[in-house]
């Protein structure tokens, strides 16, 4: 092989071979499975770019020019549109690719035989793409006290709101749509507003994480909790469940969940989709998107029954409940940072401040009092 020192085997000048060594020795088992898959995907894209452009995959042929050209290619056509045509890749995503490639070549530089990378690390002279101006700070979305009261009023009457109406059903025994699970939806709303759970944390809950998990004991217990709740960054925490959520969960576990659980396989998810849904997962577990639908429908019902424009919610999202819980917890705990970190599963100062900002009407009231 031209230009390769005699003591090196041809495989030692192979970009894919060195990439696999790097993944095996420095990434797999060290980084999470999700991050490992992303790093591997990004490095495979670069190897394909080199092989397709040069006609070979020799490591020693990688130069700053090739890395720079790959960066520009990703920025111009690194994605695929819905119709399959090339589409630009966001600058942050391009820079993420470059960072993973730089880590690879830093590792190779430290472990490769002398003379393999004669031109040095080819990523060092390639600048990342300039990032656009930062987005404006996200706004707090906590509900005001009056809105919380009317939302809970809607949730208390959710069974009647789900009843079939119209001339076809007039004079018949009131019944809900076959897919409707009003008791489940009530428990979900109370749990979101009463614990600050993220939607992914909510749908990931299993029945055996609930203590106690029996309907009668939930109604009688003064405290109940969810143990081992898996959050961001592979964290785990215990969450206490308030009275409204305990009673709502007891009604759901007693009256609606058994029928849906009978047709489920695998781990016993706490919240299950209706057995009548054709596209239901085998284990019956709700998707994160279905939580958006449930919460959004509560917001729509709320606004349809609320004549006061100041109480209307617009689009209600699951994270609004998290903001609401965080603000109320901040008020009740005297802005105790340790309490907020433990209950919210979030240690980032920026987001703790965001979650604990008051709703607009309360903030306006502070100014009025001053």
Short mmCIF file of C-alpha atoms in Angstrom, two decimals:
data_model
loop_
_atom_site.label_atom_id
_atom_site.label_comp_id
_atom_site.label_asym_id
_atom_site.label_seq_id
_atom_site.Cartn_x
_atom_site.Cartn_y
_atom_site.Cartn_z
CA UNK A 1 0.00 0.00 0.00
CA UNK A 2 1.55 3.28 -1.12
CA UNK A 3 2.89 5.48 1.65
CA UNK A 4 2.27 2.96 4.42
CA UNK A 5 5.26 2.11 6.68
CA UNK A 6 6.41 -1.46 6.10
CA UNK A 7 5.87 -2.50 9.71
CA UNK A 8 2.15 -1.70 9.56
CA UNK A 9 -0.48 -4.14 8.42
CA UNK A 10 -2.89 -2.68 5.80
CA UNK A 11 -5.71 -3.02 8.32
CA UNK A 12 -3.90 -0.54 10.54
CA UNK A 13 -4.55 2.17 7.97
CA UNK A 14 -8.28 1.49 7.88
CA UNK A 15 -10.63 4.20 9.16
CA UNK A 16 -13.47 1.71 9.91
CA UNK A 17 -11.05 -0.58 11.81
CA UNK A 18 -9.81 2.26 14.01
CA UNK A 19 -13.37 3.50 14.52
CA UNK A 20 -14.44 0.07 15.83
CA UNK A 21 -11.41 -0.06 18.14
CA UNK A 22 -12.32 3.36 19.52
CA UNK A 23 -15.96 2.40 20.05
CA UNK A 24 -15.04 -0.89 21.75
CA UNK A 25 -12.35 0.53 24.04
CA UNK A 26 -13.52 4.06 24.81
CA UNK A 27 -17.27 4.33 24.20
CA UNK A 28 -19.23 1.10 24.62
CA UNK A 29 -19.89 0.39 28.26
CA UNK A 30 -18.69 3.88 29.19
CA UNK A 31 -21.40 5.99 27.62
CA UNK A 32 -25.12 5.22 27.70
CA UNK A 33 -26.56 3.01 24.95
CA UNK A 34 -28.35 6.00 23.40
CA UNK A 35 -25.19 8.16 23.27
CA UNK A 36 -23.11 5.24 22.01
CA UNK A 37 -25.54 4.67 19.14
CA UNK A 38 -25.41 8.35 18.21
CA UNK A 39 -21.59 8.48 18.24
CA UNK A 40 -21.41 5.33 16.14
CA UNK A 41 -23.92 6.73 13.66
CA UNK A 42 -22.00 10.00 13.27
CA UNK A 43 -18.66 8.25 12.74
CA UNK A 44 -20.17 5.86 10.20
CA UNK A 45 -21.43 8.86 8.23
CA UNK A 46 -17.90 10.24 8.08
CA UNK A 47 -16.44 6.89 7.01
CA UNK A 48 -19.04 6.63 4.25
CA UNK A 49 -18.20 10.18 3.13
CA UNK A 50 -14.46 9.35 2.92
CA UNK A 51 -15.02 6.04 1.14
CA UNK A 52 -17.49 7.51 -1.33
CA UNK A 53 -15.35 10.56 -2.10
CA UNK A 54 -11.86 9.03 -2.25
CA UNK A 55 -12.68 5.50 -3.36
CA UNK A 56 -10.94 4.00 -0.32
CA UNK A 57 -11.08 4.27 3.47
CA UNK A 58 -7.41 4.79 4.43
CA UNK A 59 -7.02 6.64 7.70
CA UNK A 60 -3.77 8.30 6.61
CA UNK A 61 -5.62 10.01 3.72
CA UNK A 62 -7.92 12.00 6.00
CA UNK A 63 -6.88 15.65 5.85
CA UNK A 64 -8.37 18.90 7.20
CA UNK A 65 -9.71 19.53 3.68
CA UNK A 66 -11.80 16.35 3.83
CA UNK A 67 -13.11 17.12 7.32
CA UNK A 68 -13.98 20.68 6.27
CA UNK A 69 -15.76 19.41 3.15
CA UNK A 70 -17.75 16.94 5.26
CA UNK A 71 -18.77 19.72 7.62
CA UNK A 72 -20.00 21.85 4.72
CA UNK A 73 -21.81 18.87 3.19
CA UNK A 74 -23.69 18.21 6.43
CA UNK A 75 -24.65 21.87 6.72
CA UNK A 76 -25.99 21.91 3.14
CA UNK A 77 -27.51 18.45 2.70
CA UNK A 78 -26.92 16.35 5.82
CA UNK A 79 -30.61 15.62 6.39
CA UNK A 80 -33.41 14.14 4.31
CA UNK A 81 -36.71 15.94 3.82
CA UNK A 82 -40.06 14.19 4.00
CA UNK A 83 -39.94 13.64 0.26
CA UNK A 84 -36.46 12.13 0.48
CA UNK A 85 -34.62 15.12 -0.96
CA UNK A 86 -31.45 16.46 0.74
CA UNK A 87 -32.07 19.08 3.41
CA UNK A 88 -29.73 21.23 5.56
CA UNK A 89 -28.61 20.03 8.98
CA UNK A 90 -28.80 22.40 11.93
CA UNK A 91 -25.46 24.00 12.93
CA UNK A 92 -25.64 22.51 16.44
CA UNK A 93 -26.09 19.03 14.97
CA UNK A 94 -23.20 19.55 12.53
CA UNK A 95 -20.96 20.68 15.39
CA UNK A 96 -22.04 17.62 17.38
CA UNK A 97 -20.80 15.43 14.49
CA UNK A 98 -17.50 17.34 14.46
CA UNK A 99 -17.09 16.93 18.22
CA UNK A 100 -17.51 13.15 17.97
CA UNK A 101 -15.06 13.00 15.05
CA UNK A 102 -12.55 15.12 16.98
CA UNK A 103 -12.79 12.75 19.96
CA UNK A 104 -12.09 9.82 17.63
CA UNK A 105 -8.98 11.40 16.12
CA UNK A 106 -7.70 12.55 19.52
CA UNK A 107 -7.90 8.93 20.66
CA UNK A 108 -6.27 7.63 17.46
CA UNK A 109 -3.46 10.20 17.76
CA UNK A 110 -2.71 8.91 21.26
CA UNK A 111 -2.79 5.21 20.31
CA UNK A 112 -1.75 4.99 16.65
CA UNK A 113 1.76 3.89 15.64
CA UNK A 114 4.23 6.64 14.86
CA UNK A 115 3.95 7.87 11.30
CA UNK A 116 0.35 6.81 10.62
CA UNK A 117 -1.05 10.33 10.97
CA UNK A 118 1.83 12.19 9.36
CA UNK A 119 -0.17 15.41 9.06
CA UNK A 120 -1.39 15.32 12.66
CA UNK A 121 -4.99 15.41 13.83
CA UNK A 122 -7.03 16.55 10.79
CA UNK A 123 -9.87 17.89 12.93
CA UNK A 124 -7.79 20.45 14.83
CA UNK A 125 -7.75 23.02 12.02
CA UNK A 126 -11.47 22.73 11.19
CA UNK A 127 -13.61 25.31 12.97
CA UNK A 128 -17.17 24.48 14.02
CA UNK A 129 -20.04 26.28 12.36
CA UNK A 130 -21.08 29.59 13.94
CA UNK A 131 -24.27 29.19 15.92
CA UNK A 132 -27.31 31.44 15.46
CA UNK A 133 -28.19 33.95 18.14
CA UNK A 134 -29.49 32.24 21.29
CA UNK A 135 -33.21 31.76 21.54
CA UNK A 136 -35.09 33.98 23.98
CA UNK A 137 -35.39 32.57 27.47
CA UNK A 138 -38.40 30.25 27.80
CA UNK A 139 -41.31 31.76 29.65
CA UNK A 140 -42.87 30.30 32.81
CA UNK A 141 -46.14 28.50 32.13
CA UNK A 142 -47.53 27.93 35.61
CA UNK A 143 -51.31 28.16 35.89
CA UNK A 144 -52.85 30.77 38.16
CA UNK A 145 -54.84 29.69 41.23
CA UNK A 146 -58.16 30.49 39.53
CA UNK A 147 -57.21 28.38 36.51
CA UNK A 148 -56.15 25.46 38.69
CA UNK A 149 -59.53 25.54 40.41
CA UNK A 150 -61.50 25.45 37.16
CA UNK A 151 -59.24 22.71 35.70
CA UNK A 152 -59.92 20.53 38.75
CA UNK A 153 -63.63 21.27 38.41
CA UNK A 154 -63.53 20.00 34.81
CA UNK A 155 -61.60 16.89 35.87
CA UNK A 156 -64.13 16.17 38.64
CA UNK A 157 -66.89 16.15 35.98
CA UNK A 158 -64.92 14.36 33.29
CA UNK A 159 -67.16 11.28 33.23
CA UNK A 160 -70.22 13.29 32.21
CA UNK A 161 -68.20 15.22 29.64
CA UNK A 162 -67.22 11.94 27.94
CA UNK A 163 -70.81 10.71 27.64
CA UNK A 164 -72.17 10.21 24.14
CA UNK A 165 -74.64 12.93 23.18
CA UNK A 166 -76.99 13.64 20.31
CA UNK A 167 -80.40 12.43 19.20
CA UNK A 168 -79.19 8.86 18.70
CA UNK A 169 -78.37 8.58 22.40
CA UNK A 170 -81.19 10.69 23.82
CA UNK A 171 -83.29 8.73 26.30
CA UNK A 172 -80.75 5.90 26.58
CA UNK A 173 -78.55 5.03 29.52
CA UNK A 174 -75.61 7.43 29.58
CA UNK A 175 -72.42 5.81 28.35
CA UNK A 176 -69.01 6.92 27.12
CA UNK A 177 -67.19 6.19 23.88
CA UNK A 178 -65.62 2.72 23.74
CA UNK A 179 -62.07 4.17 23.75
CA UNK A 180 -62.76 6.70 26.53
CA UNK A 181 -61.07 6.17 29.89
CA UNK A 182 -62.23 9.16 31.97
CA UNK A 183 -61.06 7.74 35.30
CA UNK A 184 -57.60 7.10 33.87
CA UNK A 185 -57.45 10.61 32.42
CA UNK A 186 -58.53 12.10 35.76
CA UNK A 187 -55.76 10.19 37.56
CA UNK A 188 -53.21 11.34 34.98
CA UNK A 189 -54.17 15.02 35.35
CA UNK A 190 -54.11 14.89 39.15
CA UNK A 191 -50.77 13.05 39.11
CA UNK A 192 -49.19 15.58 36.72
CA UNK A 193 -50.39 18.60 38.69
CA UNK A 194 -49.68 16.99 42.06
CA UNK A 195 -46.17 15.63 41.42
CA UNK A 196 -44.57 17.59 38.57
CA UNK A 197 -43.80 14.41 36.62
CA UNK A 198 -42.53 14.72 33.07
CA UNK A 199 -44.70 12.95 30.50
CA UNK A 200 -41.94 10.38 29.75
CA UNK A 201 -41.67 9.64 33.47
CA UNK A 202 -45.43 9.23 33.69
CA UNK A 203 -45.77 6.72 30.85
CA UNK A 204 -42.73 4.82 32.15
CA UNK A 205 -44.39 4.06 35.48
CA UNK A 206 -45.13 0.44 36.38
CA UNK A 207 -47.83 -0.67 38.80
CA UNK A 208 -45.28 -2.15 41.22
CA UNK A 209 -43.71 1.29 41.68
CA UNK A 210 -46.90 2.46 43.42
CA UNK A 211 -46.89 2.02 47.19
CA UNK A 212 -49.57 1.05 48.13
CA UNK A 213 -50.95 -0.30 44.86
CA UNK A 214 -54.39 -1.46 46.07
CA UNK A 215 -57.46 0.76 45.65
CA UNK A 216 -58.76 0.36 49.22
CA UNK A 217 -55.39 1.12 50.78
CA UNK A 218 -54.89 4.15 48.55
CA UNK A 219 -58.17 5.64 49.75
CA UNK A 220 -57.31 5.05 53.40
CA UNK A 221 -53.61 5.90 53.33
CA UNK A 222 -52.41 9.30 54.46
CA UNK A 223 -49.31 8.99 52.30
CA UNK A 224 -48.53 7.12 49.10
CA UNK A 225 -45.48 7.22 46.89
CA UNK A 226 -43.97 6.24 43.57
CA UNK A 227 -40.53 4.66 43.99
CA UNK A 228 -37.68 4.44 41.50
CA UNK A 229 -39.10 7.03 39.09
CA UNK A 230 -36.62 7.17 36.21
CA UNK A 231 -35.81 10.70 35.09
CA UNK A 232 -33.32 12.48 32.86
CA UNK A 233 -29.62 11.67 33.13
CA UNK A 234 -30.30 8.14 34.42
CA UNK A 235 -31.55 9.59 37.71
CA UNK A 236 -34.03 7.93 40.03
CA UNK A 237 -36.19 9.50 42.73
CA UNK A 238 -39.14 8.85 45.02
CA UNK A 239 -42.30 10.92 44.54
CA UNK A 240 -45.05 11.39 47.10
CA UNK A 241 -48.63 11.35 45.86
CA UNK A 242 -51.23 13.76 47.26
CA UNK A 243 -54.84 13.08 48.27
CA UNK A 244 -56.51 14.06 44.96
CA UNK A 245 -54.17 11.81 42.98
CA UNK A 246 -54.50 8.94 45.50
CA UNK A 247 -58.29 8.90 45.26
CA UNK A 248 -58.24 9.29 41.46
CA UNK A 249 -55.75 6.44 41.14
CA UNK A 250 -57.87 4.25 43.44
CA UNK A 251 -60.94 4.77 41.23
CA UNK A 252 -58.96 3.97 38.09
CA UNK A 253 -57.26 0.88 39.53
CA UNK A 254 -60.58 -0.46 40.80
CA UNK A 255 -62.94 0.30 37.92
CA UNK A 256 -61.11 0.70 34.60
CA UNK A 257 -57.60 -0.70 34.66
CA UNK A 258 -58.47 -4.40 35.27
CA UNK A 259 -60.29 -4.70 31.94
CA UNK A 260 -57.41 -3.19 29.97
CA UNK A 261 -54.77 -5.12 31.94
CA UNK A 262 -56.34 -8.49 31.08
CA UNK A 263 -55.23 -8.14 27.45
CA UNK A 264 -51.72 -6.83 28.24
CA UNK A 265 -48.40 -8.66 28.17
CA UNK A 266 -45.00 -7.82 29.59
CA UNK A 267 -44.36 -5.40 32.51
CA UNK A 268 -47.50 -4.14 34.26
CA UNK A 269 -47.64 -0.48 33.23
CA UNK A 270 -49.55 1.78 35.63
CA UNK A 271 -51.50 3.56 32.89
CA UNK A 272 -52.87 1.51 30.01
CA UNK A 273 -54.50 2.43 26.72
CA UNK A 274 -57.99 1.12 25.96
CA UNK A 275 -58.11 -2.52 24.91
CA UNK A 276 -60.50 -1.54 22.08
CA UNK A 277 -57.79 0.44 20.26
CA UNK A 278 -56.52 -1.55 17.28
CA UNK A 279 -53.03 0.00 17.28
CA UNK A 280 -52.51 -0.69 20.99
CA UNK A 281 -49.02 -1.83 22.06
CA UNK A 282 -48.82 -5.46 23.27
CA UNK A 283 -48.03 -4.32 26.81
CA UNK A 284 -50.78 -1.68 26.65
CA UNK A 285 -48.50 1.13 27.80
CA UNK A 286 -49.51 4.65 26.81
CA UNK A 287 -47.19 6.64 24.56
CA UNK A 288 -45.82 10.07 25.47
CA UNK A 289 -47.81 11.53 22.58
CA UNK A 290 -51.05 10.16 24.03
CA UNK A 291 -50.39 12.20 27.19
CA UNK A 292 -50.29 15.31 25.00
CA UNK A 293 -53.69 14.34 23.60
CA UNK A 294 -55.25 13.67 27.01
CA UNK A 295 -53.96 16.91 28.55
CA UNK A 296 -54.82 18.93 25.45
CA UNK A 297 -58.39 17.60 25.49
CA UNK A 298 -58.78 18.67 29.13
CA UNK A 299 -57.63 22.15 28.14
CA UNK A 300 -60.12 22.24 25.27
CA UNK A 301 -63.00 21.14 27.51
CA UNK A 302 -61.93 23.68 30.11
CA UNK A 303 -61.92 26.62 27.69
CA UNK A 304 -65.22 25.53 26.12
CA UNK A 305 -66.91 25.67 29.54
CA UNK A 306 -65.16 28.78 30.89
CA UNK A 307 -66.72 32.08 29.84
CA UNK A 308 -64.12 34.19 31.70
CA UNK A 309 -61.39 35.05 29.14
CA UNK A 310 -58.82 35.53 31.94
CA UNK A 311 -59.20 31.88 32.95
CA UNK A 312 -58.84 30.40 29.47
CA UNK A 313 -55.76 28.24 28.98
CA UNK A 314 -55.29 28.11 25.23
CA UNK A 315 -53.28 24.96 24.49
CA UNK A 316 -52.70 23.02 27.70
CA UNK A 317 -49.50 20.94 27.69
CA UNK A 318 -48.17 18.34 30.15
CA UNK A 319 -45.21 20.55 31.03
CA UNK A 320 -47.61 23.31 32.16
CA UNK A 321 -48.56 21.02 35.03
CA UNK A 322 -44.87 20.62 35.93
CA UNK A 323 -44.39 24.39 36.00
CA UNK A 324 -47.51 24.76 38.15
CA UNK A 325 -46.36 22.13 40.64
CA UNK A 326 -42.85 23.63 40.81
CA UNK A 327 -44.15 27.12 41.57
CA UNK A 328 -46.49 25.84 44.27
CA UNK A 329 -43.70 23.70 45.79
CA UNK A 330 -41.36 26.69 45.76
CA UNK A 331 -43.94 28.78 47.60
CA UNK A 332 -44.71 26.05 50.14
CA UNK A 333 -41.04 25.21 50.84
CA UNK A 334 -39.83 28.80 51.14
CA UNK A 335 -37.84 28.46 47.90
CA UNK A 336 -35.81 25.57 49.36
CA UNK A 337 -33.37 24.62 46.60
CA UNK A 338 -32.65 21.13 47.98
CA UNK A 339 -36.38 20.36 48.13
CA UNK A 340 -36.89 21.58 44.55
CA UNK A 341 -33.99 19.52 43.22
CA UNK A 342 -35.20 16.38 44.99
CA UNK A 343 -38.85 16.64 43.98
CA UNK A 344 -38.34 17.91 40.42
CA UNK A 345 -35.33 15.76 39.54
CA UNK A 346 -33.58 18.82 38.08
CA UNK A 347 -30.41 20.52 39.38
CA UNK A 348 -29.92 23.12 36.63
CA UNK A 349 -30.20 26.62 38.11
CA UNK A 350 -31.61 28.09 34.91
CA UNK A 351 -34.51 25.69 34.83
CA UNK A 352 -35.14 25.79 38.56
CA UNK A 353 -35.56 29.56 38.25
CA UNK A 354 -37.82 29.09 35.23
CA UNK A 355 -40.03 26.53 36.93
CA UNK A 356 -40.44 28.66 40.02
CA UNK A 357 -41.32 31.95 38.32
CA UNK A 358 -44.82 33.12 39.27
CA UNK A 359 -47.74 33.21 36.82
CA UNK A 360 -48.35 36.57 35.17
CA UNK A 361 -51.32 37.52 37.33
CA UNK A 362 -49.36 36.85 40.53
CA UNK A 363 -46.33 38.74 39.26
CA UNK A 364 -48.60 41.66 38.30
CA UNK A 365 -50.12 41.53 41.79
CA UNK A 366 -46.65 41.86 43.35
CA UNK A 367 -46.06 45.06 41.38
CA UNK A 368 -49.52 46.36 42.25
CA UNK A 369 -48.86 45.79 45.97
CA UNK A 370 -45.56 47.65 45.74
#
